[in-house]
Amino acid sequence: MNTQVKETNAKKILTEAKGYLDVGFTHSLNPYSGCGFSCLYCYVREMPIQRFKDLPWGEWVDIKTNAADNYINEIQKLRKKSKPVNIFMSSATDPYQPIERKAEITRGLLEAIIDYPPDFLQIQTRGPLIKRDLDLLIKLKEKCKLLISMTIETDREDIKRIFAPYAPGIKIRLNVMQELHDAGLETQASISPVLPFTPDFPNVLKGKADHIWIDTLSIGDGSMGKRSARLGMPKLFQENNLEKWYQKDLHIKVEKYFKKYFSDEMIRVSKEEAFPR
Ligand code: SF4
């Protein structure tokens, strides 16, 4: 896919958490606008940032070149308030999408975050490139609570190719999650959104993830399924004879199944509006 890349100066980098993020996170942090992974189910496609854009989702990425400087200014002000700062990176992009290899905005942010840590940082990604920053992540975990949440929507590559053809393969994500886990980082497998998987999926995640996060297209799109419907997800499931996987109570069934393999404490399930994937 051809992606138009532009450099921008963002006014701010930390956005106060509202709505679905207001569950312990105080801020979201998006190093980019747009996302080259272009997942078909991505709810950001239905948000104003994309709806008023002249290019399709996936075909544009804005690099926030001043992200690290902004972060340092903003966190210093927040720290004066003596309130917890819990950051979710990222809610409307992927911090390790293809352009990050060259642009190193996320890497620059991590360097700044090591110097000015929040209380908690969750890095949400499906980009194996995160492995490049292992040196920084190891330093960072000594400074604040750190959770690396890798999106693993399914264990089936054929299913991934239908729903997220431009995103990295599942196997490579699993290998990276294993490496991060083995390096002593706290990891989460984010099954978000749940896509059709094989019965062996829980075993595939064993020993790689400290936590399992479950949410679905019906409850995790920030609008109780309305955005997923507008994105044509029910039709895409039907066309691929997968309709039995598009059910409102899918999260309950998946939770029950995973609890046969993992302790209750390890599993967290989106009940209604949820964290972004
Ligand atoms: S779901 Fe995440 S990785 Fe996929 S296009 Fe949206 S922001 Fe990018």
mmCIF file of C-alpha atoms and ligand atoms in Angstrom:
data_model
loop_
_atom_site.group_PDB
_atom_site.id
_atom_site.type_symbol
_atom_site.label_atom_id
_atom_site.label_comp_id
_atom_site.label_asym_id
_atom_site.label_seq_id
_atom_site.Cartn_x
_atom_site.Cartn_y
_atom_site.Cartn_z
ATOM 1 C CA MET A 1 0.000 0.000 0.000
ATOM 2 C CA ASN A 2 1.260 3.502 -0.847
ATOM 3 C CA THR A 3 1.175 5.658 2.229
ATOM 4 C CA GLN A 4 1.586 9.433 2.023
ATOM 5 C CA VAL A 5 3.870 10.485 4.868
ATOM 6 C CA LYS A 6 3.982 14.077 6.160
ATOM 7 C CA GLU A 7 5.916 15.719 8.957
ATOM 8 C CA THR A 8 3.823 17.785 11.358
ATOM 9 C CA ASN A 9 4.282 19.800 14.524
ATOM 10 C CA ALA A 10 1.608 18.750 16.987
ATOM 11 C CA LYS A 11 0.406 21.309 19.544
ATOM 12 C CA LYS A 12 0.150 18.647 22.238
ATOM 13 C CA ILE A 13 1.107 15.012 22.565
ATOM 14 C CA LEU A 14 -0.775 13.908 25.695
ATOM 15 C CA THR A 15 -4.551 13.819 25.417
ATOM 16 C CA GLU A 16 -6.678 13.547 28.522
ATOM 17 C CA ALA A 17 -8.388 10.163 28.692
ATOM 18 C CA LYS A 18 -12.119 10.226 28.112
ATOM 19 C CA GLY A 19 -14.834 7.680 27.396
ATOM 20 C CA TYR A 20 -13.510 4.198 26.848
ATOM 21 C CA LEU A 21 -10.017 5.128 28.043
ATOM 22 C CA ASP A 22 -11.263 6.593 31.298
ATOM 23 C CA VAL A 23 -10.786 3.304 33.140
ATOM 24 C CA GLY A 24 -7.560 3.988 34.938
ATOM 25 C CA PHE A 25 -5.692 5.725 32.138
ATOM 26 C CA THR A 26 -5.281 9.458 32.531
ATOM 27 C CA HIS A 27 -3.851 10.184 29.069
ATOM 28 C CA SER A 28 -3.402 8.736 25.606
ATOM 29 C CA LEU A 29 -0.279 9.323 23.559
ATOM 30 C CA ASN A 30 -0.265 8.995 19.770
ATOM 31 C CA PRO A 31 3.173 9.507 18.128
ATOM 32 C CA TYR A 32 1.501 9.516 14.692
ATOM 33 C CA SER A 33 -1.821 10.399 13.118
ATOM 34 C CA GLY A 34 -3.033 7.806 10.634
ATOM 35 C CA CYS A 35 -1.811 4.226 10.477
ATOM 36 C CA GLY A 36 -0.117 2.263 7.709
ATOM 37 C CA PHE A 37 -1.421 -1.085 9.001
ATOM 38 C CA SER A 38 -4.895 -0.191 7.764
ATOM 39 C CA CYS A 39 -6.828 -2.973 9.516
ATOM 40 C CA LEU A 40 -10.297 -3.299 7.949
ATOM 41 C CA TYR A 41 -12.015 -3.344 11.346
ATOM 42 C CA CYS A 42 -10.140 -0.312 12.745
ATOM 43 C CA TYR A 43 -12.716 1.913 14.463
ATOM 44 C CA VAL A 44 -10.545 4.999 13.867
ATOM 45 C CA ARG A 45 -11.822 4.813 10.272
ATOM 46 C CA GLU A 46 -15.143 6.021 11.709
ATOM 47 C CA MET A 47 -13.700 8.858 13.788
ATOM 48 C CA PRO A 48 -13.609 12.529 12.707
ATOM 49 C CA ILE A 49 -9.834 12.412 12.089
ATOM 50 C CA GLN A 50 -10.521 10.036 9.166
ATOM 51 C CA ARG A 51 -14.047 10.982 8.169
ATOM 52 C CA PHE A 52 -12.954 14.501 7.232
ATOM 53 C CA LYS A 53 -9.775 13.345 5.461
ATOM 54 C CA ASP A 54 -9.417 13.330 1.683
ATOM 55 C CA LEU A 55 -7.258 10.157 1.621
ATOM 56 C CA PRO A 56 -8.471 6.675 2.639
ATOM 57 C CA TRP A 57 -7.421 5.205 5.993
ATOM 58 C CA GLY A 58 -4.053 3.491 5.661
ATOM 59 C CA GLU A 59 -2.914 5.797 2.848
ATOM 60 C CA TRP A 60 -1.685 8.651 5.024
ATOM 61 C CA VAL A 61 0.465 9.039 8.118
ATOM 62 C CA ASP A 62 1.464 12.283 9.828
ATOM 63 C CA ILE A 63 4.678 12.109 11.839
ATOM 64 C CA LYS A 64 4.602 14.242 14.993
ATOM 65 C CA THR A 65 8.212 15.388 14.807
ATOM 66 C CA ASN A 66 8.113 17.341 18.076
ATOM 67 C CA ALA A 67 6.525 14.499 20.073
ATOM 68 C CA ALA A 68 9.393 14.037 22.551
ATOM 69 C CA ASP A 69 9.779 17.795 23.244
ATOM 70 C CA ASN A 70 6.045 18.129 23.768
ATOM 71 C CA TYR A 71 6.039 15.138 26.075
ATOM 72 C CA ILE A 72 8.767 16.598 28.294
ATOM 73 C CA ASN A 73 6.954 19.958 28.576
ATOM 74 C CA GLU A 74 3.583 18.401 29.277
ATOM 75 C CA ILE A 75 4.685 15.755 31.766
ATOM 76 C CA GLN A 76 6.631 18.315 33.778
ATOM 77 C CA LYS A 77 3.472 20.404 34.143
ATOM 78 C CA LEU A 78 1.387 17.351 35.030
ATOM 79 C CA ARG A 79 3.904 16.221 37.624
ATOM 80 C CA LYS A 80 3.486 19.529 39.494
ATOM 81 C CA LYS A 81 -0.147 18.532 40.164
ATOM 82 C CA SER A 82 0.925 15.474 42.206
ATOM 83 C CA LYS A 83 -1.664 13.275 40.533
ATOM 84 C CA PRO A 84 -1.020 9.861 38.945
ATOM 85 C CA VAL A 85 -0.198 9.848 35.237
ATOM 86 C CA ASN A 86 -1.181 6.623 33.486
ATOM 87 C CA ILE A 87 -0.535 6.668 29.754
ATOM 88 C CA PHE A 88 -1.964 4.537 26.953
ATOM 89 C CA MET A 89 0.247 4.521 23.823
ATOM 90 C CA SER A 90 -1.511 4.418 21.399
ATOM 91 C CA SER A 91 -5.258 4.779 20.998
ATOM 92 C CA ALA A 92 -5.629 5.958 17.359
ATOM 93 C CA THR A 93 -2.463 4.728 15.643
ATOM 94 C CA ASP A 94 0.192 2.062 16.121
ATOM 95 C CA PRO A 95 3.410 3.359 17.709
ATOM 96 C CA TYR A 96 5.414 0.699 15.815
ATOM 97 C CA GLN A 97 3.984 1.024 12.338
ATOM 98 C CA PRO A 98 6.285 0.809 9.293
ATOM 99 C CA ILE A 99 7.447 4.459 9.173
ATOM 100 C CA GLU A 100 8.707 4.234 12.785
ATOM 101 C CA ARG A 101 11.694 2.218 11.555
ATOM 102 C CA LYS A 102 13.000 5.387 9.891
ATOM 103 C CA ALA A 103 11.287 8.182 11.818
ATOM 104 C CA GLU A 104 12.084 6.867 15.322
ATOM 105 C CA ILE A 105 9.426 9.063 16.941
ATOM 106 C CA THR A 106 8.377 6.340 19.372
ATOM 107 C CA ARG A 107 12.000 5.579 20.171
ATOM 108 C CA GLY A 108 12.619 9.281 20.882
ATOM 109 C CA LEU A 109 9.547 9.317 23.099
ATOM 110 C CA LEU A 110 10.765 6.319 25.072
ATOM 111 C CA GLU A 111 14.060 8.102 25.709
ATOM 112 C CA ALA A 112 12.124 11.110 27.017
ATOM 113 C CA ILE A 113 9.832 8.865 29.064
ATOM 114 C CA ILE A 114 12.832 7.233 30.753
ATOM 115 C CA ASP A 115 13.973 10.697 31.880
ATOM 116 C CA TYR A 116 10.465 11.835 32.850
ATOM 117 C CA PRO A 117 8.491 8.657 33.672
ATOM 118 C CA PRO A 118 4.725 8.532 34.281
ATOM 119 C CA ASP A 119 3.327 6.155 36.907
ATOM 120 C CA PHE A 120 2.191 3.659 34.298
ATOM 121 C CA LEU A 121 2.749 3.208 30.583
ATOM 122 C CA GLN A 122 0.904 0.674 28.445
ATOM 123 C CA ILE A 123 2.324 0.226 24.976
ATOM 124 C CA GLN A 124 -0.331 -1.174 22.644
ATOM 125 C CA THR A 125 1.051 -2.442 19.338
ATOM 126 C CA ARG A 126 1.071 -5.159 16.711
ATOM 127 C CA GLY A 127 4.435 -4.042 15.358
ATOM 128 C CA PRO A 128 7.359 -6.479 15.782
ATOM 129 C CA LEU A 129 9.588 -3.406 15.470
ATOM 130 C CA ILE A 130 9.096 -2.924 19.224
ATOM 131 C CA LYS A 131 11.912 -5.455 19.627
ATOM 132 C CA ARG A 132 14.349 -2.811 18.357
ATOM 133 C CA ASP A 133 13.671 -0.784 21.524
ATOM 134 C CA LEU A 134 14.225 -3.611 23.999
ATOM 135 C CA ASP A 135 17.226 -1.750 25.475
ATOM 136 C CA LEU A 136 15.018 1.239 26.324
ATOM 137 C CA LEU A 137 12.106 -0.855 27.563
ATOM 138 C CA ILE A 138 14.371 -2.644 30.019
ATOM 139 C CA LYS A 139 15.559 0.717 31.379
ATOM 140 C CA LEU A 140 12.004 2.039 31.484
ATOM 141 C CA LYS A 141 10.634 -0.838 33.549
ATOM 142 C CA GLU A 142 12.911 0.286 36.366
ATOM 143 C CA LYS A 143 11.343 3.773 36.246
ATOM 144 C CA CYS A 144 7.596 3.068 36.056
ATOM 145 C CA LYS A 145 5.048 0.299 35.759
ATOM 146 C CA LEU A 146 5.228 -0.868 32.159
ATOM 147 C CA LEU A 147 2.923 -3.206 30.256
ATOM 148 C CA ILE A 148 3.631 -4.324 26.705
ATOM 149 C CA SER A 149 0.326 -5.273 25.120
ATOM 150 C CA MET A 150 0.684 -7.074 21.798
ATOM 151 C CA THR A 151 -2.426 -7.369 19.664
ATOM 152 C CA ILE A 152 -2.985 -11.023 18.725
ATOM 153 C CA GLU A 153 -6.538 -11.147 17.374
ATOM 154 C CA THR A 154 -6.310 -14.789 16.272
ATOM 155 C CA ASP A 155 -3.801 -17.581 15.852
ATOM 156 C CA ARG A 156 -4.864 -18.087 12.188
ATOM 157 C CA GLU A 157 -2.786 -16.361 9.521
ATOM 158 C CA ASP A 158 -5.530 -16.955 6.897
ATOM 159 C CA ILE A 159 -7.994 -15.043 9.070
ATOM 160 C CA LYS A 160 -5.479 -12.237 9.700
ATOM 161 C CA ARG A 161 -5.078 -11.876 5.924
ATOM 162 C CA ILE A 162 -8.830 -11.301 5.497
ATOM 163 C CA PHE A 163 -9.212 -8.699 8.257
ATOM 164 C CA ALA A 164 -5.801 -7.038 8.461
ATOM 165 C CA PRO A 165 -3.887 -7.849 5.268
ATOM 166 C CA TYR A 166 -1.286 -5.115 5.781
ATOM 167 C CA ALA A 167 -0.552 -5.847 9.430
ATOM 168 C CA PRO A 168 2.413 -8.020 10.456
ATOM 169 C CA GLY A 169 1.908 -11.811 10.539
ATOM 170 C CA ILE A 170 0.735 -13.490 13.735
ATOM 171 C CA LYS A 171 3.736 -15.780 14.103
ATOM 172 C CA ILE A 172 6.225 -12.935 14.082
ATOM 173 C CA ARG A 173 4.155 -11.034 16.696
ATOM 174 C CA LEU A 174 4.071 -14.137 18.898
ATOM 175 C CA ASN A 175 7.838 -14.573 18.600
ATOM 176 C CA VAL A 176 8.420 -10.970 19.596
ATOM 177 C CA MET A 177 6.038 -11.231 22.547
ATOM 178 C CA GLN A 178 7.975 -14.292 23.684
ATOM 179 C CA GLU A 179 11.282 -12.413 23.445
ATOM 180 C CA LEU A 180 9.950 -9.452 25.414
ATOM 181 C CA HIS A 181 8.478 -11.755 28.037
ATOM 182 C CA ASP A 182 11.729 -13.718 28.301
ATOM 183 C CA ALA A 183 13.581 -10.421 28.766
ATOM 184 C CA GLY A 184 11.542 -9.853 31.941
ATOM 185 C CA LEU A 185 8.957 -7.402 30.614
ATOM 186 C CA GLU A 186 5.314 -7.707 31.654
ATOM 187 C CA THR A 187 3.303 -8.705 28.592
ATOM 188 C CA GLN A 188 -0.327 -8.877 27.594
ATOM 189 C CA ALA A 189 -1.865 -10.669 24.626
ATOM 190 C CA SER A 190 -4.635 -8.409 23.447
ATOM 191 C CA ILE A 191 -7.227 -10.536 21.633
ATOM 192 C CA SER A 192 -8.806 -7.452 20.287
ATOM 193 C CA PRO A 193 -10.971 -7.788 18.381
ATOM 194 C CA VAL A 194 -11.568 -11.509 18.740
ATOM 195 C CA LEU A 195 -11.360 -13.074 15.291
ATOM 196 C CA PRO A 196 -12.006 -16.768 14.516
ATOM 197 C CA PHE A 197 -9.282 -18.876 16.112
ATOM 198 C CA THR A 198 -8.247 -22.541 16.440
ATOM 199 C CA PRO A 199 -8.935 -24.515 19.651
ATOM 200 C CA ASP A 200 -5.179 -24.403 20.349
ATOM 201 C CA PHE A 201 -5.073 -20.592 20.658
ATOM 202 C CA PRO A 202 -4.755 -20.521 24.492
ATOM 203 C CA ASN A 203 -1.824 -22.945 24.322
ATOM 204 C CA VAL A 204 -0.163 -20.748 21.709
ATOM 205 C CA LEU A 205 -0.230 -17.834 24.192
ATOM 206 C CA LYS A 206 0.984 -19.827 27.197
ATOM 207 C CA GLY A 207 4.385 -18.733 28.475
ATOM 208 C CA LYS A 208 4.323 -15.586 26.354
ATOM 209 C CA ALA A 209 1.687 -13.440 28.055
ATOM 210 C CA ASP A 210 1.188 -12.481 31.695
ATOM 211 C CA HIS A 211 -2.296 -11.169 30.949
ATOM 212 C CA ILE A 212 -4.978 -11.841 28.361
ATOM 213 C CA TRP A 213 -7.263 -9.022 27.238
ATOM 214 C CA ILE A 214 -10.455 -9.986 25.410
ATOM 215 C CA ASP A 215 -12.731 -7.700 23.461
ATOM 216 C CA THR A 216 -14.849 -8.001 20.372
ATOM 217 C CA LEU A 217 -16.118 -5.986 17.432
ATOM 218 C CA SER A 218 -19.484 -5.672 19.193
ATOM 219 C CA ILE A 219 -18.222 -4.241 22.473
ATOM 220 C CA GLY A 220 -14.758 -2.835 21.776
ATOM 221 C CA ASP A 221 -15.376 -0.335 19.005
ATOM 222 C CA GLY A 222 -16.354 2.478 21.374
ATOM 223 C CA SER A 223 -19.970 2.477 20.182
ATOM 224 C CA MET A 224 -21.266 -0.978 21.156
ATOM 225 C CA GLY A 225 -20.923 -2.380 17.664
ATOM 226 C CA LYS A 226 -22.313 0.532 15.646
ATOM 227 C CA ARG A 227 -18.940 1.520 14.178
ATOM 228 C CA SER A 228 -18.110 -2.104 13.348
ATOM 229 C CA ALA A 229 -21.460 -2.401 11.573
ATOM 230 C CA ARG A 230 -20.826 0.789 9.574
ATOM 231 C CA LEU A 231 -17.436 -0.651 8.589
ATOM 232 C CA GLY A 232 -19.216 -3.645 7.053
ATOM 233 C CA MET A 233 -17.894 -6.196 9.524
ATOM 234 C CA PRO A 234 -21.067 -8.341 9.741
ATOM 235 C CA LYS A 235 -21.007 -8.654 5.924
ATOM 236 C CA LEU A 236 -17.311 -9.532 5.842
ATOM 237 C CA PHE A 237 -17.892 -12.323 8.380
ATOM 238 C CA GLN A 238 -20.857 -13.585 6.347
ATOM 239 C CA GLU A 239 -19.005 -13.528 3.029
ATOM 240 C CA ASN A 240 -16.322 -15.708 4.577
ATOM 241 C CA ASN A 241 -18.815 -18.119 6.209
ATOM 242 C CA LEU A 242 -17.716 -16.944 9.641
ATOM 243 C CA GLU A 243 -21.025 -15.523 10.893
ATOM 244 C CA LYS A 244 -21.078 -17.759 13.969
ATOM 245 C CA TRP A 245 -18.117 -15.681 15.198
ATOM 246 C CA TYR A 246 -20.040 -12.400 14.943
ATOM 247 C CA GLN A 247 -22.221 -12.531 18.030
ATOM 248 C CA LYS A 248 -22.960 -10.003 20.728
ATOM 249 C CA ASP A 249 -22.073 -12.448 23.516
ATOM 250 C CA LEU A 250 -18.857 -13.703 21.880
ATOM 251 C CA HIS A 251 -16.726 -12.178 24.658
ATOM 252 C CA ILE A 252 -18.543 -14.302 27.267
ATOM 253 C CA LYS A 253 -17.944 -17.506 25.315
ATOM 254 C CA VAL A 254 -14.291 -16.676 24.648
ATOM 255 C CA GLU A 255 -13.740 -15.795 28.320
ATOM 256 C CA LYS A 256 -15.223 -19.127 29.388
ATOM 257 C CA TYR A 257 -13.017 -20.998 26.947
ATOM 258 C CA PHE A 258 -9.815 -19.201 27.956
ATOM 259 C CA LYS A 259 -10.550 -19.715 31.645
ATOM 260 C CA LYS A 260 -10.061 -23.435 31.072
ATOM 261 C CA TYR A 261 -6.417 -22.643 30.348
ATOM 262 C CA PHE A 262 -5.594 -19.494 32.363
ATOM 263 C CA SER A 263 -6.340 -18.345 35.902
ATOM 264 C CA ASP A 264 -9.194 -15.869 36.420
ATOM 265 C CA GLU A 265 -6.662 -13.208 37.505
ATOM 266 C CA MET A 266 -4.843 -13.396 34.174
ATOM 267 C CA ILE A 267 -7.927 -12.672 32.076
ATOM 268 C CA ARG A 268 -9.547 -9.311 31.638
ATOM 269 C CA VAL A 269 -12.638 -8.909 29.509
ATOM 270 C CA SER A 270 -14.122 -5.824 27.980
ATOM 271 C CA LYS A 271 -17.654 -5.603 29.316
ATOM 272 C CA GLU A 272 -18.861 -2.663 27.328
ATOM 273 C CA GLU A 273 -16.903 0.248 25.896
ATOM 274 C CA ALA A 274 -13.310 -0.832 26.090
ATOM 275 C CA PHE A 275 -9.696 0.065 25.594
ATOM 276 C CA PRO A 276 -8.685 0.572 21.994
ATOM 277 C CA ARG A 277 -6.984 -2.255 20.267
HETATM 278 S S1 SF4 B 1 -6.416 -1.166 14.523
HETATM 279 FE FE1 SF4 B 1 -4.506 -0.213 15.253
HETATM 280 S S2 SF4 B 1 -2.939 -1.069 13.903
HETATM 281 FE FE2 SF4 B 1 -4.889 -1.444 12.893
HETATM 282 S S3 SF4 B 1 -5.177 0.330 11.530
HETATM 283 FE FE3 SF4 B 1 -6.189 0.813 13.484
HETATM 284 S S4 SF4 B 1 -4.674 1.951 14.653
HETATM 285 FE FE4 SF4 B 1 -3.589 0.866 13.001
#
